[in-house]
Coordinates of N, CA and C in Angstrom, one line a residue:
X1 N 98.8 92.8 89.9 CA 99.0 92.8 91.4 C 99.7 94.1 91.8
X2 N 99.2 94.8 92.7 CA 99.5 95.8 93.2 C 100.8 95.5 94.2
X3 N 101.9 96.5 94.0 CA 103.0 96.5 95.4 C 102.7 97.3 96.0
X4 N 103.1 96.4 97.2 CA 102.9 96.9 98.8 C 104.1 97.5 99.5
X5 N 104.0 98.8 99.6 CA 105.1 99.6 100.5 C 104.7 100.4 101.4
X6 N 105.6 100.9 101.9 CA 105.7 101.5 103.6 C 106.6 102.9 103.5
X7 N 105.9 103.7 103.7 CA 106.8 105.2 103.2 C 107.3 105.6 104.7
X8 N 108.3 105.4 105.3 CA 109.2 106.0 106.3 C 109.5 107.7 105.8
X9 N 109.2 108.5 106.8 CA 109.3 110.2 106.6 C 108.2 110.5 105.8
X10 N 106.8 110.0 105.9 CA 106.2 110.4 104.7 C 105.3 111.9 104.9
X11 N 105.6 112.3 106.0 CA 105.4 114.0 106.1 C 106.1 114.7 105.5
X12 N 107.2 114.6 105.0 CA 108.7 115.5 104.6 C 108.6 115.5 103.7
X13 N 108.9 116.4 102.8 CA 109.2 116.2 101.3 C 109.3 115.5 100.5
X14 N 110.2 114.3 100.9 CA 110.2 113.4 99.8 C 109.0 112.1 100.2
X15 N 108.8 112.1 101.5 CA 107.7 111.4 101.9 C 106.2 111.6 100.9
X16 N 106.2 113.0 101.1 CA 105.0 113.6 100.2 C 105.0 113.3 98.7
X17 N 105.9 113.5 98.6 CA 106.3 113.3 96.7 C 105.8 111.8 96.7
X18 N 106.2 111.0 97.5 CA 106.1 109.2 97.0 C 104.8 109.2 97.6
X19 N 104.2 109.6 98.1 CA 102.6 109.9 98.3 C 102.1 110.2 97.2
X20 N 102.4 111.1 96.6 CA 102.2 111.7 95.4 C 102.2 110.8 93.9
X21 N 103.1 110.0 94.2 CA 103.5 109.2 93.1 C 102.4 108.2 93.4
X22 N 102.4 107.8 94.3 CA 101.4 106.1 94.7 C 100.0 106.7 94.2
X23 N 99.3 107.9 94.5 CA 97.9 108.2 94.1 C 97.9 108.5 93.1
X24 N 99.0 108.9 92.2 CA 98.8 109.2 90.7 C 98.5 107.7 90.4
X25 N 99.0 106.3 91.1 CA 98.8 104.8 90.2 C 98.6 104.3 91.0
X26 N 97.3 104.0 91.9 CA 96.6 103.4 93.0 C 96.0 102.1 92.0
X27 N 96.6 101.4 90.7 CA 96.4 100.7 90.4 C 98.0 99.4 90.9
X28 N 98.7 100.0 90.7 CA 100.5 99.8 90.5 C 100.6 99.5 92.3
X29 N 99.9 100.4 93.2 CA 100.7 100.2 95.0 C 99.5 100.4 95.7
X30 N 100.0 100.0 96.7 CA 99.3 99.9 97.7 C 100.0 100.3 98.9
X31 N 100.0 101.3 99.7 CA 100.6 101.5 101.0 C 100.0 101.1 102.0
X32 N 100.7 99.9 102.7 CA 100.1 99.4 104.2 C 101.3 100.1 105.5
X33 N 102.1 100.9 105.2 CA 102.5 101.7 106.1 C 103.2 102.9 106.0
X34 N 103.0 103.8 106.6 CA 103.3 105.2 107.3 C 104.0 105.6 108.4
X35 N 105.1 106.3 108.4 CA 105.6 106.3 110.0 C 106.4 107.9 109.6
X36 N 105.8 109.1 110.6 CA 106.1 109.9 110.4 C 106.7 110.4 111.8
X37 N 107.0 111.9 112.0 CA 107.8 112.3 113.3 C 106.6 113.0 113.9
X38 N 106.5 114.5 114.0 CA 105.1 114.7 114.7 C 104.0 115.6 113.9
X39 N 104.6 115.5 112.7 CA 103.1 116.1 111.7 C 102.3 115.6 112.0
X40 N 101.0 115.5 112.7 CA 100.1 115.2 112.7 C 99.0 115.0 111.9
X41 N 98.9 116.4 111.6 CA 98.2 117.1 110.5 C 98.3 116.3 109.0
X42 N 99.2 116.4 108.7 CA 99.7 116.3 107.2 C 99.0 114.4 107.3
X43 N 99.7 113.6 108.5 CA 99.5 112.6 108.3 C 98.3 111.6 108.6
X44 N 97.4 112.5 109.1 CA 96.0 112.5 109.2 C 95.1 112.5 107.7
X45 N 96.0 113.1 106.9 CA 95.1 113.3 105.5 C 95.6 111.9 105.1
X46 N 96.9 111.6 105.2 CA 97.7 110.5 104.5 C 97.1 109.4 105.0
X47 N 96.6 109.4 106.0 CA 95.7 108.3 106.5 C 94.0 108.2 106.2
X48 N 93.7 109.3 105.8 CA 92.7 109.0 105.1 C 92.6 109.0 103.7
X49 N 93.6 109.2 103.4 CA 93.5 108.9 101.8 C 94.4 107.6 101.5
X50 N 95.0 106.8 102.1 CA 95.8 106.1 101.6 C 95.1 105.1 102.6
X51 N 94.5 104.8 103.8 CA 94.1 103.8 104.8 C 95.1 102.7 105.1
X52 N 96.3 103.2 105.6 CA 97.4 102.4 105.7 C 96.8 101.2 106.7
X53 N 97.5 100.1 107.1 CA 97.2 99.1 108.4 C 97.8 99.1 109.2
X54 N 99.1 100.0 109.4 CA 100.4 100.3 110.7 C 100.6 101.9 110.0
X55 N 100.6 102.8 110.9 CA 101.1 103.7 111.2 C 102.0 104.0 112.5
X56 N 103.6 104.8 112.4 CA 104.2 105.2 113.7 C 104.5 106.5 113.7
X57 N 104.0 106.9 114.8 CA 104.7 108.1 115.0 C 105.9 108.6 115.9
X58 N 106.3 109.4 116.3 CA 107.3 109.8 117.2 C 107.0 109.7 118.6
X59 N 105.8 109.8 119.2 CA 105.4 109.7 120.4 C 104.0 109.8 121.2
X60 N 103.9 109.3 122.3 CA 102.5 109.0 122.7 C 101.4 110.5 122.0
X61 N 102.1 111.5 122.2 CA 100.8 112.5 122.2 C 100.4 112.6 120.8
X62 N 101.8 112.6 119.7 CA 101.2 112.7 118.5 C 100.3 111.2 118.2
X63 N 100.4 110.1 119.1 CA 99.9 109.1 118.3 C 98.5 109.4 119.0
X64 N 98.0 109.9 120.0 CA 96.7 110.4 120.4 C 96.1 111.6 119.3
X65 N 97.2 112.1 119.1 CA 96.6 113.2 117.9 C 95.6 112.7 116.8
X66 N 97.0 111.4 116.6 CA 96.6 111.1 115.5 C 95.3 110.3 115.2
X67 N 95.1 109.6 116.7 CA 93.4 108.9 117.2 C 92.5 109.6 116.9
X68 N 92.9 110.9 117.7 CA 91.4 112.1 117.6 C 91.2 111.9 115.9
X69 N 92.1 113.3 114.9 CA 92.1 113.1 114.1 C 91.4 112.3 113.0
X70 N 91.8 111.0 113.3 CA 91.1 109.9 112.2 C 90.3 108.8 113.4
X71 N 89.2 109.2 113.7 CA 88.5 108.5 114.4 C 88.0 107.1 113.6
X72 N 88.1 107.1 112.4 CA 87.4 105.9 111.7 C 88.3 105.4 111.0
X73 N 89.6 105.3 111.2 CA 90.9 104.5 110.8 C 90.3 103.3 111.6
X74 N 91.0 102.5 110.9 CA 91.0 100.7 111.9 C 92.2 100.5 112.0
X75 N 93.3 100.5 111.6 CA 94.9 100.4 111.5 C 95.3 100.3 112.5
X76 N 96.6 99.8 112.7 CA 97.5 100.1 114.4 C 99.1 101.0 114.2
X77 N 98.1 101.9 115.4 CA 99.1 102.4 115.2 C 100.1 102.5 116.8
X78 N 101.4 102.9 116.1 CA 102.8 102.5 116.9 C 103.2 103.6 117.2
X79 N 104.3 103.9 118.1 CA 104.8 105.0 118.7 C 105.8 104.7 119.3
X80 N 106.7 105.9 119.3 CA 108.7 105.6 119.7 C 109.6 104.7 119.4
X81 N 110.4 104.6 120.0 CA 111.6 103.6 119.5 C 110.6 102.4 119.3
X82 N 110.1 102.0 120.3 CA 109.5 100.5 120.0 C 108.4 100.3 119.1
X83 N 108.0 101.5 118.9 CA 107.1 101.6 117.3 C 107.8 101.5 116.0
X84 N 109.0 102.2 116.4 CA 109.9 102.5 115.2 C 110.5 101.0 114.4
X85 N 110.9 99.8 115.6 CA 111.2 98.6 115.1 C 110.2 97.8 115.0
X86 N 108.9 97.8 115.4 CA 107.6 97.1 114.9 C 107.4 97.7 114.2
X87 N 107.6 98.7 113.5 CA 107.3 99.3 112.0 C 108.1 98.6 111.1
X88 N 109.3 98.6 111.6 CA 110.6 98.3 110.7 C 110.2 96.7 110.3
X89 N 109.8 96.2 111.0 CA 109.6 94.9 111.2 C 108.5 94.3 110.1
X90 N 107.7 95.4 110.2 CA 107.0 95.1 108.9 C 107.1 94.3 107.3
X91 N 108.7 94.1 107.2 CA 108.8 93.9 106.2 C 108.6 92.2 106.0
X92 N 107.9 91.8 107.3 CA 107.2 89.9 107.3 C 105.8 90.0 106.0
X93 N 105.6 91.7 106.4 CA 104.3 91.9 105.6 C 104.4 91.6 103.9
X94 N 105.8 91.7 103.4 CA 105.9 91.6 102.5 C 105.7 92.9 101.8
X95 N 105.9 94.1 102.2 CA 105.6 95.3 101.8 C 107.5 96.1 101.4
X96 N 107.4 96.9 100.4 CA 108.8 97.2 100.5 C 108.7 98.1 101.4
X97 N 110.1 98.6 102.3 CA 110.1 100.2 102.6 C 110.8 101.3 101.9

């Protein structure tokens, strides 16, 4: 059985590293959340290679970025403070952060 976690900062360096680590053993995890600041970019790939089910970002325009971007995500995604504690909140999902 695969664990379920949620990489908070996963644009940032150490965000990327634990990205890094989950795809080396996509047997071992599974990531159902992402919540980054306004990388867009970076987190556009992380969303297509990982197909998280909640992503947040820092704010309305990055989270439109991030629509354009990955048009064929299905996931929900959150934005600002009140994204930040419906992210947080996540952990009903049973996923670690």
């Amino acid at each position: 059985m695969r664990k379920k976690i949620a990489i908070l900062g996963s644009t940032g360096s150490i965000g990327r590293n634990s990205v890094d680590v989950v795809c080396r053993h996509p047997d071992r995890f599974e990531v159902v959340g992402l919540a980054a600041g306004t990388n867009v970019g970076v987190l556009a790939e992380q969303i297509q290679q990982l197909n998280p089910k909640l992503v947040s970002v820092k704010g309305r325009d990055e989270a439109a970025a991030v629509a354009a971007l990955c048009p064929g995500w299905s996931g929900t995604g959150l934005h600002g403070e009140a994204g930040d504690f419906r992210y947080c909140g996540g952990r009903r999902s049973g996923a670690d952060l």
